[in-house]
Tab-separated table of C-alpha atoms in Angstrom:
chain	number	residue	atom	x	y	z
A	1	MET	CA	30.341	150.495	-14.248
A	2	SER	CA	29.554	147.988	-11.488
A	3	GLU	CA	27.513	145.884	-13.907
A	4	GLN	CA	30.367	145.907	-16.429
A	5	PHE	CA	32.841	144.903	-13.717
A	6	ASP	CA	30.606	142.045	-12.595
A	7	ARG	CA	30.274	140.841	-16.202
A	8	ILE	CA	34.053	140.907	-16.737
A	9	HIS	CA	34.581	139.113	-13.443
A	10	SER	CA	32.064	136.412	-14.335
A	11	HIS	CA	33.737	135.936	-17.722
A	12	ILE	CA	37.157	135.554	-16.137
A	13	GLU	CA	35.771	133.153	-13.542
A	14	ALA	CA	34.043	131.071	-16.235
A	15	ILE	CA	37.239	130.879	-18.291
A	16	ALA	CA	39.362	130.005	-15.247
A	17	ASN	CA	37.009	127.273	-14.065
A	18	ALA	CA	36.909	125.768	-17.565
A	19	MET	CA	40.685	125.287	-17.586
A	20	PRO	CA	41.493	121.568	-17.834
A	21	ASP	CA	44.572	121.875	-15.584
A	22	PRO	CA	44.130	123.018	-11.969
A	23	ILE	CA	45.768	126.067	-10.429
A	24	PHE	CA	46.127	125.832	-6.661
A	25	VAL	CA	46.734	128.889	-4.524
A	26	MET	CA	49.138	127.676	-1.836
A	27	GLY	CA	49.822	129.655	1.323
A	28	GLN	CA	53.172	130.166	3.001
A	29	ASP	CA	51.709	128.676	6.177
A	30	GLY	CA	50.997	125.382	4.379
A	31	THR	CA	47.315	125.912	3.578
A	32	TYR	CA	45.405	125.332	0.364
A	33	LEU	CA	43.857	128.780	-0.111
A	34	ASP	CA	42.008	128.355	-3.400
A	35	VAL	CA	41.592	126.097	-6.429
A	36	ILE	CA	40.910	127.316	-9.951
A	37	GLY	CA	40.222	125.140	-12.990
A	38	GLY	CA	41.019	121.436	-13.133
A	39	SER	CA	37.874	120.590	-15.041
A	40	ASP	CA	39.276	117.519	-16.816
A	41	ARG	CA	38.116	114.679	-14.558
A	42	SER	CA	39.949	112.100	-16.661
A	43	LEU	CA	43.240	113.676	-15.542
A	44	TYR	CA	42.432	115.329	-12.205
A	45	ALA	CA	40.275	114.731	-9.162
A	46	ASP	CA	38.262	117.680	-7.870
A	47	GLY	CA	40.636	119.658	-5.655
A	48	HIS	CA	38.084	122.097	-4.235
A	49	PRO	CA	37.537	120.055	-1.017
A	50	LEU	CA	41.180	120.818	-0.135
A	51	ILE	CA	40.536	124.554	0.289
A	52	GLY	CA	41.292	125.655	3.848
A	53	LYS	CA	43.179	122.455	4.694
A	54	LYS	CA	46.865	122.118	5.533
A	55	TYR	CA	49.206	120.194	3.254
A	56	HIS	CA	50.184	117.984	6.191
A	57	ASP	CA	46.524	117.154	6.869
A	58	VAL	CA	45.854	115.789	3.392
A	59	LEU	CA	49.183	114.648	1.912
A	60	PRO	CA	51.749	112.014	2.901
A	61	GLU	CA	54.223	113.647	5.293
A	62	LYS	CA	57.249	113.631	2.990
A	63	MET	CA	55.202	114.995	0.105
A	64	ALA	CA	53.732	117.735	2.331
A	65	ASP	CA	57.234	118.695	3.493
A	66	ARG	CA	58.380	118.882	-0.120
A	67	PHE	CA	55.421	121.023	-1.181
A	68	LEU	CA	55.910	123.460	1.698
A	69	LYS	CA	59.611	123.770	0.926
A	70	ILE	CA	58.919	124.614	-2.738
A	71	VAL	CA	56.213	127.141	-1.821
A	72	ARG	CA	58.435	128.967	0.661
A	73	LYS	CA	61.416	128.890	-1.712
A	74	SER	CA	59.353	130.490	-4.472
A	75	ILE	CA	58.070	133.200	-2.121
A	76	ALA	CA	61.489	133.911	-0.598
A	77	SER	CA	63.273	134.123	-3.971
A	78	ASN	CA	60.353	135.667	-5.851
A	79	THR	CA	61.118	133.287	-8.722
A	80	LEU	CA	59.484	130.479	-10.648
A	81	GLN	CA	60.052	127.013	-9.199
A	82	GLU	CA	59.390	123.718	-10.978
A	83	ILE	CA	58.765	120.322	-9.467
A	84	GLU	CA	57.844	116.823	-10.673
A	85	TYR	CA	56.083	114.429	-8.337
A	86	GLN	CA	54.042	111.237	-8.314
A	87	LEU	CA	50.825	111.101	-6.323
A	88	ALA	CA	47.814	108.788	-6.299
A	89	ASP	CA	44.324	110.115	-5.620
A	90	ASP	CA	43.866	107.757	-2.669
A	91	GLU	CA	46.964	109.273	-1.024
A	92	VAL	CA	45.164	112.632	-0.708
A	93	ASN	CA	42.712	112.804	2.184
A	94	GLY	CA	39.457	114.584	1.552
A	95	ILE	CA	39.019	114.154	-2.191
A	96	GLU	CA	36.885	111.668	-4.089
A	97	SER	CA	37.928	110.160	-7.381
A	98	GLU	CA	36.602	107.526	-9.738
A	99	ARG	CA	39.963	107.154	-11.466
A	100	ALA	CA	42.253	104.176	-10.994
A	101	ASN	CA	44.383	104.805	-7.937
A	102	GLU	CA	47.744	104.189	-9.554
A	103	GLY	CA	50.234	106.971	-8.971
A	104	GLN	CA	49.894	109.844	-11.414
A	105	TRP	CA	52.850	111.989	-12.438
A	106	TYR	CA	52.564	115.777	-12.294
A	107	GLU	CA	54.721	118.684	-13.328
A	108	ALA	CA	54.051	121.844	-11.319
A	109	ARG	CA	55.076	125.418	-12.081
A	110	VAL	CA	55.089	127.449	-8.887
A	111	TYR	CA	55.209	131.247	-8.898
A	112	PRO	CA	54.735	133.832	-6.116
A	113	LEU	CA	51.416	135.653	-6.118
A	114	ASN	CA	52.033	139.384	-5.846
A	115	SER	CA	48.808	140.196	-4.035
A	116	ASP	CA	47.626	140.433	-0.439
A	117	VAL	CA	44.143	139.188	-1.291
A	118	TYR	CA	44.771	135.966	0.667
A	119	ASP	CA	46.114	137.766	3.773
A	120	GLN	CA	49.457	135.938	3.587
A	121	PRO	CA	52.260	135.367	1.061
A	122	ALA	CA	51.140	132.737	-1.416
A	123	VAL	CA	51.959	131.119	-4.745
A	124	ILE	CA	50.021	129.881	-7.714
A	125	TRP	CA	50.702	126.197	-8.331
A	126	LEU	CA	49.871	125.088	-11.876
A	127	ALA	CA	49.723	121.295	-11.912
A	128	ILE	CA	49.916	119.450	-15.244
A	129	ASN	CA	49.355	115.693	-15.473
A	130	ILE	CA	52.363	114.229	-17.324
A	131	THR	CA	51.658	110.540	-16.666
A	132	SER	CA	51.357	109.673	-20.371
A	133	ARG	CA	54.656	111.395	-21.091
A	134	LYS	CA	56.350	109.567	-18.199
A	135	HIS	CA	55.073	106.209	-19.439
A	136	MET	CA	56.397	106.989	-22.912
A	137	GLU	CA	59.782	107.979	-21.452
A	138	GLU	CA	59.856	104.725	-19.481
A	139	GLN	CA	59.090	102.730	-22.630
A	140	ILE	CA	61.834	104.517	-24.567
A	141	GLU	CA	64.305	103.917	-21.732
A	142	HIS	CA	63.283	100.262	-21.573
A	143	LEU	CA	63.769	99.849	-25.322
A	144	SER	CA	67.183	101.498	-25.134
A	145	SER	CA	68.375	99.171	-22.364
A	146	ASN	CA	66.678	95.826	-23.063
A	147	ASP	CA	66.963	93.178	-25.732
A	148	PRO	CA	63.496	93.110	-27.392
A	149	LEU	CA	63.336	89.297	-27.636
A	150	THR	CA	64.487	88.159	-24.208
A	151	GLU	CA	63.911	91.304	-22.099
A	152	LEU	CA	67.449	90.854	-20.788
A	153	PHE	CA	69.775	93.857	-20.866
A	154	ASN	CA	71.160	94.496	-24.319
A	155	ARG	CA	74.898	94.443	-24.950
A	156	ASP	CA	75.669	98.162	-24.598
A	157	TYR	CA	73.565	98.708	-21.488
A	158	PHE	CA	74.849	95.539	-19.837
A	159	LEU	CA	78.479	96.475	-20.443
A	160	GLY	CA	77.791	99.806	-18.737
A	161	ILE	CA	76.415	97.938	-15.716
A	162	VAL	CA	79.503	95.728	-15.610
A	163	ASP	CA	81.779	98.770	-15.534
A	164	GLU	CA	79.757	100.242	-12.636
A	165	GLU	CA	79.772	96.998	-10.651
A	166	VAL	CA	83.505	96.471	-11.172
A	167	ASN	CA	84.181	99.990	-9.888
A	168	LYS	CA	81.944	99.388	-6.850
A	169	ALA	CA	83.685	96.107	-6.058
A	170	ARG	CA	87.094	97.756	-6.344
A	171	LEU	CA	86.149	100.713	-4.121
A	172	ASN	CA	84.505	98.544	-1.458
A	173	ASN	CA	87.030	95.710	-1.647
A	174	ARG	CA	84.218	93.243	-2.342
A	175	PRO	CA	84.258	90.089	-4.509
A	176	LEU	CA	82.699	90.066	-7.968
A	177	SER	CA	82.358	87.263	-10.481
A	178	MET	CA	81.449	87.093	-14.154
A	179	ALA	CA	80.172	84.206	-16.253
A	180	LYS	CA	79.567	83.789	-19.964
A	181	ILE	CA	77.417	81.063	-21.519
A	182	ASN	CA	77.644	80.233	-25.235
A	183	LEU	CA	74.938	78.030	-26.750
A	184	ASP	CA	76.353	75.247	-28.930
A	185	CYS	CA	73.506	74.297	-31.259
A	186	PHE	CA	71.741	77.598	-31.967
A	187	LYS	CA	73.101	77.912	-35.519
A	188	ARG	CA	72.178	74.311	-36.342
A	189	ILE	CA	68.596	74.871	-35.176
A	190	THR	CA	68.292	78.149	-37.079
A	191	ASP	CA	69.787	76.722	-40.298
A	192	ALA	CA	67.573	73.633	-40.201
A	193	PHE	CA	64.290	75.057	-38.878
A	194	GLY	CA	64.416	78.826	-39.376
A	195	HIS	CA	64.733	81.928	-37.227
A	196	GLU	CA	61.402	81.425	-35.456
A	197	MET	CA	62.647	78.156	-33.958
A	198	GLY	CA	65.965	79.860	-33.220
A	199	ASP	CA	64.134	82.603	-31.300
A	200	LYS	CA	62.323	79.902	-29.323
A	201	ALA	CA	65.660	78.358	-28.361
A	202	ILE	CA	67.033	81.743	-27.260
A	203	LEU	CA	63.939	82.411	-25.133
A	204	ILE	CA	64.231	79.013	-23.458
A	205	ALA	CA	67.875	79.668	-22.588
A	206	ALA	CA	67.183	83.218	-21.375
A	207	HIS	CA	64.309	82.054	-19.170
A	208	ALA	CA	66.454	79.302	-17.660
A	209	ILE	CA	69.286	81.706	-16.843
A	210	LYS	CA	66.892	84.242	-15.307
A	211	ASN	CA	65.345	81.555	-13.118
A	212	VAL	CA	68.757	80.553	-11.758
A	213	VAL	CA	70.455	83.933	-11.411
A	214	GLY	CA	67.362	85.763	-10.123
A	215	ASP	CA	68.333	88.718	-7.941
A	216	LEU	CA	71.930	87.584	-7.515
A	217	GLY	CA	73.200	89.674	-10.397
A	218	TYR	CA	72.629	91.260	-13.797
A	219	ILE	CA	72.152	89.355	-17.056
A	220	GLY	CA	72.828	90.532	-20.590
A	221	ARG	CA	72.426	89.079	-24.052
A	222	LEU	CA	75.685	89.842	-25.818
A	223	SER	CA	74.833	88.396	-29.238
A	224	CYS	CA	72.483	85.856	-30.811
A	225	ASP	CA	73.619	82.896	-28.730
A	226	GLN	CA	75.837	84.425	-26.041
A	227	PHE	CA	74.730	85.379	-22.542
A	228	MET	CA	76.717	86.930	-19.721
A	229	PHE	CA	75.970	87.704	-16.113
A	230	VAL	CA	77.856	89.611	-13.455
A	231	LEU	CA	77.471	88.599	-9.809
A	232	PRO	CA	78.368	91.255	-7.198
A	233	ASP	CA	79.532	89.912	-3.808
A	234	VAL	CA	79.902	86.388	-5.238
A	235	LYS	CA	83.215	84.527	-5.365
A	236	SER	CA	84.166	82.357	-8.323
A	237	VAL	CA	83.573	79.061	-6.501
A	238	ASP	CA	79.919	80.002	-6.004
A	239	ALA	CA	79.661	81.577	-9.442
A	240	PHE	CA	80.821	78.250	-10.894
A	241	ARG	CA	77.956	76.429	-9.134
A	242	ILE	CA	75.434	79.021	-10.307
A	243	THR	CA	76.681	78.782	-13.878
A	244	LYS	CA	76.604	74.970	-13.871
A	245	LEU	CA	73.035	75.050	-12.570
A	246	ALA	CA	72.052	77.516	-15.290
A	247	GLN	CA	73.561	75.225	-17.942
A	248	GLU	CA	71.795	72.190	-16.492
A	249	THR	CA	68.512	74.100	-16.454
A	250	ILE	CA	69.003	75.089	-20.092
A	251	SER	CA	69.801	71.536	-21.215
A	252	ALA	CA	66.823	70.140	-19.278
A	253	GLN	CA	64.402	72.059	-21.510
A	254	LYS	CA	63.104	70.197	-24.553
A	255	ILE	CA	62.509	72.068	-27.807
A	256	LYS	CA	59.831	70.643	-30.116
A	257	LEU	CA	60.996	70.910	-33.710
A	258	ASP	CA	58.809	71.226	-36.799
A	259	ASP	CA	59.417	67.618	-37.824
A	260	GLY	CA	57.924	66.378	-34.564
A	261	GLU	CA	61.268	65.568	-32.999
A	262	THR	CA	62.663	67.206	-29.882
A	263	THR	CA	66.104	68.509	-29.086
A	264	CYS	CA	67.845	70.119	-26.162
A	265	LEU	CA	70.290	72.978	-25.908
A	266	THR	CA	73.878	72.430	-24.874
A	267	SER	CA	76.331	75.115	-23.881
A	268	HIS	CA	79.867	75.960	-22.822
A	269	ALA	CA	80.630	78.514	-20.138
A	270	GLY	CA	83.526	80.438	-18.665
A	271	VAL	CA	83.680	81.845	-15.150
A	272	THR	CA	86.092	84.281	-13.563
A	273	GLU	CA	86.467	86.479	-10.509
A	274	MET	CA	87.932	89.928	-10.022
A	275	ARG	CA	91.353	89.374	-8.466
A	276	LEU	CA	93.313	92.625	-8.457
A	277	GLU	CA	92.389	96.218	-7.664
A	278	THR	CA	93.885	97.241	-10.983
A	279	GLU	CA	91.602	94.965	-13.021
A	280	ASN	CA	88.788	96.340	-15.132
A	281	SER	CA	85.851	94.842	-16.972
A	282	GLN	CA	87.936	94.122	-20.084
A	283	ASP	CA	90.269	91.926	-18.036
A	284	LEU	CA	87.269	89.862	-16.906
A	285	PHE	CA	85.888	89.619	-20.456
A	286	LYS	CA	89.193	88.311	-21.734
A	287	ARG	CA	89.387	85.659	-19.001
A	288	VAL	CA	85.862	84.270	-19.489
A	289	ASN	CA	86.459	84.043	-23.244
A	290	LYS	CA	89.819	82.380	-22.623
A	291	ALA	CA	88.105	79.915	-20.266
A	292	ILE	CA	85.556	78.968	-22.941
A	293	LYS	CA	88.347	78.620	-25.510
A	294	ALA	CA	90.177	76.269	-23.153
A	295	LEU	CA	87.175	73.899	-23.171
A	296	GLU	CA	87.668	73.042	-26.836
A	297	GLY	CA	88.616	69.404	-27.306
A	298	THR	CA	87.605	68.476	-23.744
A	299	ARG	CA	84.503	66.863	-22.271
A	300	GLU	CA	84.059	69.720	-19.799
A	301	ILE	CA	81.387	72.348	-20.377
A	302	THR	CA	82.278	74.845	-17.604
A	303	LYS	CA	85.646	76.264	-16.643
A	304	VAL	CA	86.869	78.773	-14.078
A	305	MET	CA	89.886	80.877	-15.009
């Protein structure tokens, strides 16, 4: 009977240690009590050196606090707890790893261990590396919010940002300005030299606007040749200067055409500022478009309204 028990035990141990994902046994007092599995070294560092050590001795303080809270919550409620966290191997004292030390994402399922074998209440902590999934989610989110050509915010996502910033400005009684830049010669370039040259023109304009606006606000590409940016905490007089500089930066760039000639991009722009607490983003949109419309037949290229 003893021999049969030992054989069963060795089989279970072999199977457990072969598991690619690690199971940590975590004590209520904040100690790593045991480590089972985690054999996939491409996804996990060897956690066995952590056995007997306190969370606060090996983890960043905030992470250790979070782990201890989850462990004690699972024990107290006798229920499954789930947690996602990001942790790099070099943030954990006492383990060695040959993997790149960028932060890895993990999903842990934490469940109380109904046994007194560890001489204190404990949980099993199944950690699963979900870094690939997180990167895919980030890519999907990026694609859903960004224009694929310019990397600026796409129309729908940008308009959502504008609504949020207008609400913030209204609640905090802070200034907010909006500017719209329409390129004048995009259609002529596309008709004469094709969409590839048109894309080049759009990229030049987008890069120029990003260089000027920087961290001052948010930029969106509304359509083929229309750009808009919203500037929180900026009054219209300063937004006008920023917009003029963006237009000058755009027009300073030379585009080499297929016939060996060069051309530059010209633009018209409207600028406005939030004036009343009752105003919303649509009121600002209407004013910047009205400002651009008012430039027709004049020599001006920028107008505040």
